[in-house]
Coordinates of C-alpha atoms in Angstrom, one line a residue:
Chain J
M1 CA 8.3 -18.8 16.3
D2 CA 4.9 -20.3 17.0
V3 CA 3.5 -17.1 15.4
I4 CA 4.5 -18.6 12.0
T5 CA 3.3 -22.2 12.7
R6 CA -0.1 -20.9 13.9
H7 CA -0.6 -19.1 10.6
L8 CA 0.9 -21.6 8.1
G9 CA -2.4 -21.7 6.2
E10 CA -2.4 -18.0 5.6
F11 CA 1.2 -18.0 4.5
G12 CA 0.5 -21.0 2.2
D13 CA -2.5 -19.3 0.6
G14 CA -0.5 -16.1 0.1
L15 CA 2.5 -18.0 -1.4
L16 CA 0.2 -19.9 -3.8
I17 CA -1.3 -16.6 -5.0
T18 CA 2.2 -15.1 -5.4
V19 CA 3.3 -18.1 -7.5
E20 CA 0.1 -18.1 -9.6
L21 CA 0.5 -14.3 -10.2
T22 CA 4.2 -14.7 -11.1
L23 CA 3.7 -17.6 -13.5
L24 CA 0.7 -16.1 -15.3
S25 CA 2.3 -12.7 -15.5
L26 CA 5.6 -14.2 -16.8
A27 CA 3.8 -16.1 -19.6
G28 CA 1.9 -13.0 -20.6
A29 CA 5.1 -10.9 -20.4
L30 CA 7.0 -13.3 -22.6
V31 CA 4.3 -13.2 -25.3
A32 CA 4.0 -9.4 -25.1
G33 CA 7.8 -9.1 -25.0
V34 CA 8.4 -11.2 -28.1
I35 CA 5.7 -9.4 -30.1
V36 CA 7.0 -5.9 -29.1
A37 CA 10.6 -6.9 -29.8
A38 CA 9.5 -8.1 -33.3
M39 CA 7.7 -4.8 -33.8
R40 CA 10.9 -2.9 -32.8
V41 CA 13.0 -4.7 -35.5
S42 CA 10.3 -4.8 -38.2
P43 CA 10.8 -3.1 -41.5
V44 CA 7.6 -1.1 -41.0
A45 CA 8.3 2.3 -39.5
A46 CA 4.9 2.6 -37.9
L47 CA 5.3 -0.7 -36.1
R48 CA 8.8 0.3 -34.9
A49 CA 7.4 3.6 -33.5
A50 CA 4.5 1.8 -31.8
G51 CA 7.0 -0.7 -30.2
T52 CA 9.2 2.1 -29.0
A53 CA 6.2 4.0 -27.6
Y54 CA 5.0 0.9 -25.8
V55 CA 8.3 0.3 -24.1
E56 CA 8.9 4.0 -23.2
T57 CA 5.4 4.4 -21.7
L58 CA 5.3 1.2 -19.7
Q59 CA 8.9 1.5 -18.4
N60 CA 8.7 5.2 -17.4
I61 CA 5.6 5.0 -15.2
P62 CA 5.8 3.0 -12.0
L63 CA 4.0 -0.3 -11.8
L64 CA 2.1 0.8 -8.7
V65 CA 0.6 3.8 -10.7
W66 CA -0.4 1.4 -13.5
L67 CA -2.1 -1.0 -11.0
V68 CA -4.0 1.8 -9.3
L69 CA -5.1 3.3 -12.6
A70 CA -6.2 0.0 -13.9
V71 CA -8.1 -1.0 -10.7
F72 CA -9.8 2.3 -10.0
G73 CA -9.7 4.0 -13.4
L74 CA -10.9 1.4 -15.8
P75 CA -14.3 0.7 -14.0
E76 CA -15.0 4.4 -14.5
I77 CA -15.1 3.8 -18.3
G78 CA -17.0 0.6 -17.9
V79 CA -14.2 -1.9 -18.0
M80 CA -14.4 -4.0 -14.9
A81 CA -12.4 -7.2 -14.2
G82 CA -11.5 -9.0 -11.1
L83 CA -8.6 -7.8 -8.9
F84 CA -6.5 -10.9 -9.6
T85 CA -7.1 -10.7 -13.4
T86 CA -6.4 -7.0 -13.5
A87 CA -3.1 -7.5 -11.6
V88 CA -2.1 -10.3 -14.0
I89 CA -2.8 -8.2 -17.1
V90 CA -1.1 -5.1 -15.7
I91 CA 2.0 -6.9 -14.5
S92 CA 2.2 -8.9 -17.8
L93 CA 2.1 -5.7 -19.9
Y94 CA 4.6 -3.9 -17.6
Q95 CA 7.1 -6.8 -17.5
G96 CA 6.5 -7.3 -21.2
A97 CA 8.3 -3.9 -21.8
Y98 CA 11.4 -5.2 -20.0
M99 CA 11.1 -8.6 -21.8
A100 CA 10.9 -6.8 -25.1
E101 CA 14.2 -5.0 -24.5
A102 CA 15.9 -8.2 -23.4
V103 CA 14.7 -10.1 -26.4
R104 CA 15.7 -7.2 -28.7
S105 CA 19.2 -7.3 -27.4
G106 CA 19.2 -11.0 -28.2
I107 CA 18.1 -10.3 -31.7
N108 CA 20.9 -7.8 -32.1
A109 CA 23.3 -10.5 -30.9
V110 CA 22.5 -12.8 -33.8
P111 CA 25.2 -12.4 -36.5
V112 CA 24.2 -10.4 -39.6
G113 CA 25.1 -13.4 -41.8
Q114 CA 22.2 -15.4 -40.3
G115 CA 19.7 -12.8 -41.5
E116 CA 21.4 -12.5 -44.8
A117 CA 21.4 -16.3 -45.3
A118 CA 17.7 -16.4 -44.4
R119 CA 17.0 -13.7 -47.0
A120 CA 19.1 -15.5 -49.6
L121 CA 17.0 -18.6 -49.1
G122 CA 13.9 -16.6 -49.9
L123 CA 12.3 -16.4 -46.4
T124 CA 10.0 -13.5 -45.7
F125 CA 10.6 -11.2 -42.7
T126 CA 8.3 -13.1 -40.4
Q127 CA 9.7 -16.4 -41.5
S128 CA 13.3 -15.5 -41.0
L129 CA 12.5 -13.9 -37.6
R130 CA 10.5 -16.9 -36.5
M131 CA 12.6 -19.7 -37.8
V132 CA 16.1 -18.3 -37.9
I133 CA 16.6 -15.2 -35.7
L134 CA 14.3 -15.7 -32.7
P135 CA 15.4 -19.3 -31.8
Q136 CA 19.0 -18.1 -31.6
A137 CA 18.1 -14.8 -30.0
L138 CA 16.1 -16.3 -27.1
R139 CA 18.9 -18.7 -26.3
T140 CA 21.3 -15.9 -25.8
V141 CA 19.0 -14.0 -23.4
V142 CA 18.1 -16.8 -21.0
Q143 CA 20.0 -15.1 -18.2
P144 CA 18.4 -11.6 -18.6
L145 CA 15.0 -13.2 -18.9
G146 CA 15.7 -15.0 -15.6
N147 CA 16.5 -11.7 -14.0
I148 CA 13.2 -10.3 -15.3
A149 CA 11.5 -13.3 -13.8
I150 CA 13.0 -12.6 -10.4
M151 CA 12.0 -8.9 -10.8
T152 CA 8.4 -10.1 -11.6
I153 CA 8.3 -12.2 -8.4
M154 CA 9.2 -9.1 -6.4
N155 CA 6.8 -6.8 -8.3
T156 CA 3.8 -9.1 -7.5
A157 CA 4.1 -7.7 -4.0
L158 CA 2.6 -4.4 -5.3
A159 CA -0.6 -6.3 -6.1
A160 CA -1.1 -6.2 -2.3
A161 CA -1.9 -2.5 -2.6
V162 CA -4.9 -3.2 -4.9
G163 CA -6.5 -5.9 -2.8
V164 CA -4.8 -9.1 -4.0
V165 CA -4.0 -11.2 -1.0
E166 CA -0.7 -12.5 -2.0
L167 CA 2.3 -13.2 0.2
T168 CA 2.9 -9.6 1.3
A169 CA -0.7 -8.9 2.0
A170 CA -1.0 -12.2 3.9
A171 CA 2.0 -11.3 6.0
N172 CA 0.4 -7.9 6.8
R173 CA -2.8 -9.6 7.9
V174 CA -1.0 -12.0 10.2
N175 CA 0.9 -9.1 11.6
L176 CA -2.2 -7.2 12.3
A177 CA -3.4 -10.0 14.6
E178 CA -0.1 -11.0 16.1
A179 CA 2.0 -7.8 16.2
Q180 CA 5.3 -9.7 15.6
P181 CA 6.5 -7.9 12.5
I182 CA 10.1 -9.1 12.6
W183 CA 9.3 -12.8 12.6
I184 CA 6.4 -12.4 10.2
F185 CA 8.2 -10.3 7.6
V186 CA 11.5 -12.3 7.9
T187 CA 9.4 -15.4 7.0
A188 CA 7.8 -13.6 4.1
G189 CA 11.3 -12.5 3.0
L190 CA 12.6 -16.0 3.2
L191 CA 9.7 -17.3 1.1
Y192 CA 10.4 -14.7 -1.5
M193 CA 14.1 -15.7 -1.4
A194 CA 13.1 -19.3 -2.0
L195 CA 11.0 -18.4 -5.0
S196 CA 13.9 -16.3 -6.5
A197 CA 16.3 -19.2 -5.8
C198 CA 14.0 -21.5 -7.8
A199 CA 13.9 -19.0 -10.6
G200 CA 17.7 -18.6 -10.5
L201 CA 18.3 -22.3 -10.5
T202 CA 15.9 -22.9 -13.4
T203 CA 17.5 -20.1 -15.4
G204 CA 21.0 -21.6 -14.8
A205 CA 19.9 -25.1 -15.9
L206 CA 18.1 -23.7 -18.9
E207 CA 21.1 -21.7 -19.9
R208 CA 23.5 -24.7 -19.7
K209 CA 21.0 -26.7 -21.8
L210 CA 20.3 -24.0 -24.4
A211 CA 23.4 -21.8 -24.7
I212 CA 25.1 -21.8 -28.1
L213 CA 28.8 -21.6 -28.1
R214 CA 30.0 -19.1 -30.7
Chain K
M1 CA 12.8 -8.4 -49.8
V2 CA 15.9 -6.3 -49.8
R3 CA 14.3 -4.0 -47.3
T4 CA 13.7 -6.6 -44.6
L5 CA 17.3 -7.0 -43.4
P6 CA 18.0 -3.4 -42.5
G7 CA 14.8 -3.6 -40.5
L8 CA 15.9 -6.8 -38.8
R9 CA 19.2 -5.5 -37.7
R10 CA 19.2 -1.8 -37.6
P11 CA 22.7 -0.6 -36.6
A12 CA 22.0 1.4 -33.6
P13 CA 24.6 4.2 -33.2
R14 CA 24.1 5.9 -36.6
R15 CA 22.1 8.8 -35.2
P16 CA 24.1 11.7 -33.8
A17 CA 24.5 11.1 -30.1
L18 CA 23.1 14.5 -29.2
R19 CA 19.8 13.9 -31.0
G20 CA 19.5 10.5 -29.3
A21 CA 20.0 12.1 -25.9
A22 CA 17.5 14.9 -26.7
L23 CA 15.0 12.3 -27.8
R24 CA 15.5 10.3 -24.7
H25 CA 14.9 13.3 -22.5
A26 CA 11.8 14.2 -24.4
G27 CA 10.5 10.7 -23.9
V28 CA 11.2 10.9 -20.2
A29 CA 9.6 14.3 -19.9
A30 CA 6.5 13.2 -21.8
A31 CA 6.2 10.1 -19.7
A32 CA 6.6 12.1 -16.5
A33 CA 3.9 14.5 -17.7
L34 CA 1.7 11.6 -18.5
S35 CA 2.1 10.0 -15.1
L36 CA 1.5 13.4 -13.4
A37 CA -1.6 14.0 -15.4
G38 CA -2.8 10.5 -14.5
L39 CA -2.1 11.2 -10.8
A40 CA -3.7 14.6 -10.9
A41 CA -6.8 13.2 -12.5
C42 CA -6.9 10.5 -9.9
S43 CA -6.5 12.8 -6.9
S44 CA -8.9 15.4 -8.2
D45 CA -11.4 12.6 -8.4
D46 CA -10.8 11.7 -4.7
S47 CA -10.5 15.1 -3.3
T48 CA -14.2 15.6 -2.8
S49 CA -14.4 12.6 -0.5
S50 CA -11.1 12.6 1.3
A51 CA -9.9 16.2 2.0
V52 CA -13.1 17.6 3.2
P53 CA -13.2 17.0 7.0
G54 CA -10.0 19.0 7.5
A55 CA -10.7 21.7 4.9
A56 CA -14.3 22.4 5.9
T57 CA -13.6 23.1 9.6
G58 CA -9.9 24.0 9.5
G59 CA -10.0 27.7 9.9
D60 CA -12.0 28.7 12.9
K61 CA -10.8 26.1 15.4
E62 CA -10.1 27.2 19.0
D63 CA -6.4 26.7 19.9
L64 CA -6.7 24.0 22.5
T65 CA -3.1 24.0 23.5
A66 CA -3.2 27.5 24.8
S67 CA -5.1 26.5 27.9
A68 CA -3.6 23.0 28.2
P69 CA -1.9 21.9 31.4
V70 CA 1.9 21.5 31.9
A71 CA 3.4 18.9 34.2
T72 CA 5.3 20.1 37.2
N73 CA 6.6 16.7 38.5
I74 CA 8.9 15.3 35.9
P75 CA 11.4 13.0 37.6
A76 CA 15.0 13.6 36.5
G77 CA 16.4 10.9 34.2
S78 CA 13.0 9.7 33.2
T79 CA 11.8 9.3 29.6
M80 CA 9.8 12.4 30.0
D81 CA 12.8 14.3 31.2
K82 CA 14.7 13.3 28.0
I83 CA 11.8 14.4 25.8
K84 CA 11.7 17.7 27.7
K85 CA 15.4 18.3 27.2
R86 CA 15.1 17.4 23.5
G87 CA 12.3 20.0 23.2
R88 CA 10.1 17.9 20.9
L89 CA 7.8 15.0 21.3
I90 CA 8.2 12.4 18.5
V91 CA 4.9 10.8 17.7
G92 CA 4.3 7.8 15.5
G93 CA 1.1 8.5 13.6
S94 CA -0.7 8.9 10.3
L95 CA -1.0 11.8 7.9
D96 CA -3.9 10.5 6.0
A97 CA -6.6 9.5 8.5
P98 CA -9.6 11.8 8.2
L99 CA -10.8 13.3 11.6
L100 CA -8.0 11.5 13.5
S101 CA -4.7 12.5 12.0
Q102 CA -4.7 14.1 8.6
Q103 CA -2.4 16.7 7.2
N104 CA -4.2 19.7 5.9
P105 CA -2.6 20.3 2.4
A106 CA -3.2 24.1 2.7
T107 CA -1.7 24.7 6.1
K108 CA 0.5 21.6 6.4
K109 CA -0.9 21.3 9.9
V110 CA -1.9 17.8 11.0
E111 CA -5.5 17.9 12.3
G112 CA -7.7 15.5 14.1
L113 CA -8.3 13.7 17.4
D114 CA -5.0 11.8 17.5
A115 CA -3.0 14.8 16.3
D116 CA -4.5 17.1 18.9
F117 CA -3.9 14.6 21.7
G118 CA -0.2 14.4 20.6
R119 CA 0.1 18.2 20.8
L120 CA -1.5 18.3 24.2
L121 CA 0.8 15.6 25.5
A122 CA 3.8 17.5 24.1
K123 CA 2.6 20.7 25.9
Y124 CA 2.2 18.7 29.1
I125 CA 5.7 17.3 29.0
I126 CA 7.7 20.2 27.4
G127 CA 5.6 23.3 28.0
K128 CA 4.9 23.9 24.3
P129 CA 3.1 21.8 21.7
E130 CA 6.2 20.8 19.7
V131 CA 5.5 17.6 17.9
K132 CA 7.2 15.7 15.1
I133 CA 5.0 13.1 13.5
V134 CA 6.9 10.1 12.2
N135 CA 4.6 8.4 9.7
S136 CA 4.3 4.9 11.1
A137 CA 2.3 1.9 9.9
S138 CA 0.9 -1.1 11.6
E139 CA 3.9 -3.1 10.4
T140 CA 6.4 -0.8 12.0
R141 CA 4.8 0.6 15.2
E142 CA 6.1 -2.0 17.6
A143 CA 9.6 -1.8 16.2
L144 CA 9.6 2.1 16.2
L145 CA 8.6 2.1 19.9
S146 CA 11.0 -0.6 21.0
N147 CA 14.1 0.9 19.3
G148 CA 13.2 4.4 20.4
T149 CA 12.6 6.1 17.0
V150 CA 9.3 7.4 18.4
D151 CA 8.3 8.3 22.0
V152 CA 4.6 7.6 21.7
V153 CA 2.2 6.2 19.1
F154 CA -1.2 7.9 18.5
Q155 CA -2.6 6.0 15.6
T156 CA -5.9 4.3 16.1
Y157 CA -3.9 1.8 18.0
S158 CA -6.4 -0.7 19.3
I159 CA -5.3 -2.3 22.6
T160 CA -5.1 -6.1 22.4
P161 CA -3.4 -8.6 24.7
E162 CA -1.1 -9.8 21.8
R163 CA 0.1 -6.2 21.2
A164 CA 0.5 -5.6 24.9
K165 CA 3.3 -8.2 24.9
Q166 CA 5.3 -5.9 22.6
V167 CA 4.4 -2.4 23.8
A168 CA 2.9 -0.7 26.8
F169 CA -0.5 0.9 26.4
A170 CA -1.6 4.0 28.3
G171 CA -5.3 4.7 28.2
P172 CA -7.6 3.8 26.4
Y173 CA -8.1 7.4 25.5
Y174 CA -11.0 6.8 23.0
S175 CA -13.4 4.0 22.2
S176 CA -14.5 3.5 18.7
G177 CA -16.6 1.0 16.8
L178 CA -16.9 -0.5 13.4
V179 CA -20.0 0.1 11.2
I180 CA -21.1 -1.3 7.9
A181 CA -21.6 1.0 4.9
T182 CA -23.2 0.0 1.5
K183 CA -24.3 1.8 -1.6
K184 CA -27.5 3.7 -1.2
G185 CA -30.6 1.5 -1.6
E186 CA -28.8 -1.8 -0.7
T187 CA -31.1 -3.9 1.5
G188 CA -30.5 -7.0 3.5
I189 CA -27.2 -5.9 5.1
L190 CA -27.9 -4.5 8.6
K191 CA -25.9 -6.7 11.0
P192 CA -22.4 -8.2 10.7
E193 CA -24.0 -11.7 10.3
D194 CA -25.6 -10.4 7.1
L195 CA -22.1 -10.2 5.6
K196 CA -22.0 -14.0 5.3
G197 CA -21.0 -15.1 1.8
K198 CA -20.6 -11.5 0.7
T199 CA -17.6 -9.7 -0.6
V200 CA -16.6 -7.1 2.0
I201 CA -14.2 -4.2 1.6
A202 CA -12.0 -3.2 4.4
G203 CA -9.0 -0.9 4.9
A204 CA -5.7 -2.8 4.8
N205 CA -4.3 -3.2 8.3
T206 CA -7.4 -2.0 10.1
P207 CA -9.2 -3.9 12.9
A208 CA -12.1 -4.4 10.5
I209 CA -10.3 -7.5 9.0
P210 CA -10.4 -9.7 12.2
A211 CA -13.8 -8.3 13.1
I212 CA -15.3 -9.4 9.8
K213 CA -13.6 -12.8 10.1
K214 CA -15.2 -13.2 13.5
A215 CA -18.7 -12.1 12.6
A216 CA -18.9 -13.8 9.2
P217 CA -16.1 -16.3 8.7
D218 CA -17.0 -17.1 5.1
A219 CA -17.2 -13.5 3.9
K220 CA -14.6 -12.7 1.2
I221 CA -12.5 -9.7 2.4
V222 CA -11.0 -7.3 -0.1
T223 CA -8.6 -4.7 1.3
F224 CA -7.3 -1.4 -0.1
G225 CA -4.7 0.9 1.4
S226 CA -6.8 4.1 2.1
D227 CA -10.3 5.1 2.9
P228 CA -10.9 6.9 -0.5
E229 CA -9.8 3.8 -2.3
C230 CA -12.2 1.6 -0.3
V231 CA -15.1 4.0 -1.0
Q232 CA -14.2 4.1 -4.7
A233 CA -14.2 0.2 -4.7
L234 CA -17.6 0.1 -3.0
K235 CA -19.1 2.5 -5.5
Q236 CA -17.6 0.5 -8.4
G237 CA -19.2 -2.7 -7.0
R238 CA -16.0 -4.5 -6.0
G239 CA -17.8 -5.5 -2.8
Q240 CA -21.3 -5.2 -1.4
A241 CA -20.3 -3.7 1.9
Y242 CA -17.5 -1.6 3.5
V243 CA -16.6 -2.0 7.1
Q244 CA -14.8 0.9 8.7
D245 CA -14.5 3.0 11.9
E246 CA -17.8 4.8 12.6
A247 CA -16.3 8.3 12.7
V248 CA -14.5 7.9 9.3
L249 CA -17.6 6.4 7.7
L250 CA -19.9 9.1 9.1
A251 CA -17.6 11.7 7.5
T252 CA -17.7 9.8 4.2
A253 CA -21.4 9.3 4.1
K254 CA -21.9 13.0 4.9
Q255 CA -19.9 14.0 1.9
D256 CA -21.1 11.3 -0.5
P257 CA -24.9 10.8 -0.8
T258 CA -24.4 7.5 -2.7
I259 CA -23.0 5.8 0.4
Q260 CA -25.3 4.7 3.3
I261 CA -24.5 3.5 6.8
Q262 CA -26.3 0.4 7.8
G263 CA -27.2 -0.3 11.5
K264 CA -25.2 0.6 14.6
P265 CA -21.5 0.0 15.5
F266 CA -20.9 -3.7 16.2
T267 CA -17.5 -3.7 17.9
S268 CA -15.8 -1.6 20.5
D269 CA -12.2 -0.7 19.8
P270 CA -10.3 0.8 22.7
Y271 CA -7.6 3.0 21.3
G272 CA -4.4 3.2 23.4
I273 CA -1.3 5.3 23.5
G274 CA 1.6 3.1 22.5
L275 CA 4.6 3.4 24.7
K276 CA 7.9 1.5 25.0
H277 CA 7.3 -1.9 26.6
G278 CA 8.2 -1.9 30.3
D279 CA 8.4 1.8 30.8
A280 CA 5.9 1.8 33.8
Q281 CA 6.9 5.3 34.9
M282 CA 6.0 6.8 31.5
K283 CA 2.8 4.9 31.3
Q284 CA 1.7 6.1 34.8
F285 CA 2.7 9.7 33.8
V286 CA 0.6 9.5 30.5
N287 CA -2.3 8.0 32.4
E288 CA -2.2 10.9 34.9
W289 CA -2.2 13.4 32.0
L290 CA -5.2 11.7 30.5
K291 CA -7.1 11.8 33.8
N292 CA -6.2 15.5 34.0
I293 CA -7.5 16.5 30.6
E294 CA -10.6 14.3 30.9
A295 CA -11.5 15.9 34.2
S296 CA -10.9 19.5 33.0
G297 CA -13.1 19.0 29.9
L298 CA -10.3 19.4 27.5
W299 CA -10.8 15.8 26.3
A300 CA -14.4 16.7 25.3
K301 CA -13.2 19.8 23.4
V302 CA -10.7 17.8 21.4
W303 CA -13.6 15.4 20.5
K304 CA -15.8 18.3 19.6
N305 CA -13.1 19.7 17.3
S306 CA -12.6 16.4 15.3
I307 CA -15.1 13.6 15.6
G308 CA -17.8 16.1 16.9
T309 CA -17.8 17.8 13.5
V310 CA -19.5 14.8 12.0
V311 CA -21.2 13.1 15.0
Q312 CA -24.3 14.9 16.4
G313 CA -24.7 15.7 20.1
E314 CA -22.4 16.0 23.1
A315 CA -19.0 14.3 23.6
P316 CA -19.3 10.8 24.9
Q317 CA -17.9 9.6 28.2
P318 CA -14.2 8.7 27.7
P319 CA -13.4 5.0 28.4
A320 CA -12.1 4.2 31.9
I321 CA -8.3 4.2 31.9
G322 CA -6.9 0.7 32.2
S323 CA -10.3 -0.9 31.3
A324 CA -9.2 -2.6 28.1
P325 CA -7.5 -6.0 28.3
G326 CA -3.8 -5.3 27.6
S327 CA -3.8 -1.8 29.2
E328 CA -3.8 -2.8 32.9

């Protein structure tokens, strides 16, 4: 057990990086998700096609492949960003595809009459989406978005493979010195569980606050 | 205006179901092809630097196991006896470590120093070089040994007193050292102290990480999973230096003229043979085998066949058995 207490600093630093990575990626993913979902329901065929292509490409290639391609491939064509920045952008875009599908399901759950009423009032497509459809859509998908948030926390562990020293990489380094994998990885697992529990509780509270009874 | 709503809420299931399914399949196939193409592009990029040590020297190697000794004194009921009855030695090792334990993609044979020692030990116990390599990692080695999934570990397993609390170490069977590599033409990095304040690349889960921390506590360490990734990162400027085992770096620098080795090895890493903790009988047995092959010159031949293909000169003296703290 003193293996853990001796390396609290390393675990703390790793946890902090995991939290930063998660929060920044989630923010990015939510923006990407809403934009892509709006594209997928837009009246312009080209935008719908682009949205579909985005979701299919991102979802059908594993995140690890994207991370490795971005970290080692992009510098070959002259695009070079820091490892943490690259990881945030890649995870944002990847989770954005899942966010887009969740948000789109929310849009489809808003009754047709709402859209028709918005149209009757003379709102444009963007206006009716922004002021009528999306506020209702997002409220219905709080729970799925929470699930994606938890998935994002877990997926940040893959950033360890491209040199970001987050919680998993930190646990690996501690284990390299101490050779006590069970204690060390159980600790890392408990920390991940605590993070997911936070995400779950926040989601629950948000849902109770925001849900619309229909 | 009228067109906006159908766009907003397109009723989904109007398409014939079949066409939808076909489209979905096409999408999956296209994405799979895309990812394969990406991977292929990636690996063909790496192949020049990673696959070479095995491929270049693979064909004409002397079969070392033919002349290898076989034990005559295996006590009944011992771990060795169980392995002999099973007919196969289960080794925890790597498949991607150049010169040490790397699978040749053409022949599927695992080649290198660690792989050869594994086969020789199998021959010594069983009478034939029957080995199954279980791909282990530094996170799992101790657990695999203690729960009996593997019999021995041959995997650049540096002997340390911390690890010796979890596993027993026979050997050391080889002593290695870490060196610093940089891009060609880099000046001012010759000693480990020169790494101060620099960004240094190291293989994840290698002894390089604690060694860099010790020599230059304020250096920023960036880790990647495999040697080709680390080399790529060095070339792309993600760090000024790359610290890795001397033999691995020699092989890399030989293949890649843009990489340069700076200075001499600055650590001494005694590699041990990982065994189940507390199995003194097996440890003694493996140490006897090691003494046997060191005395007969077989050890030097194994070295010549692997590390010796990139390091000039004769095989070094093997380290004294039991000399490393943790292997007594």
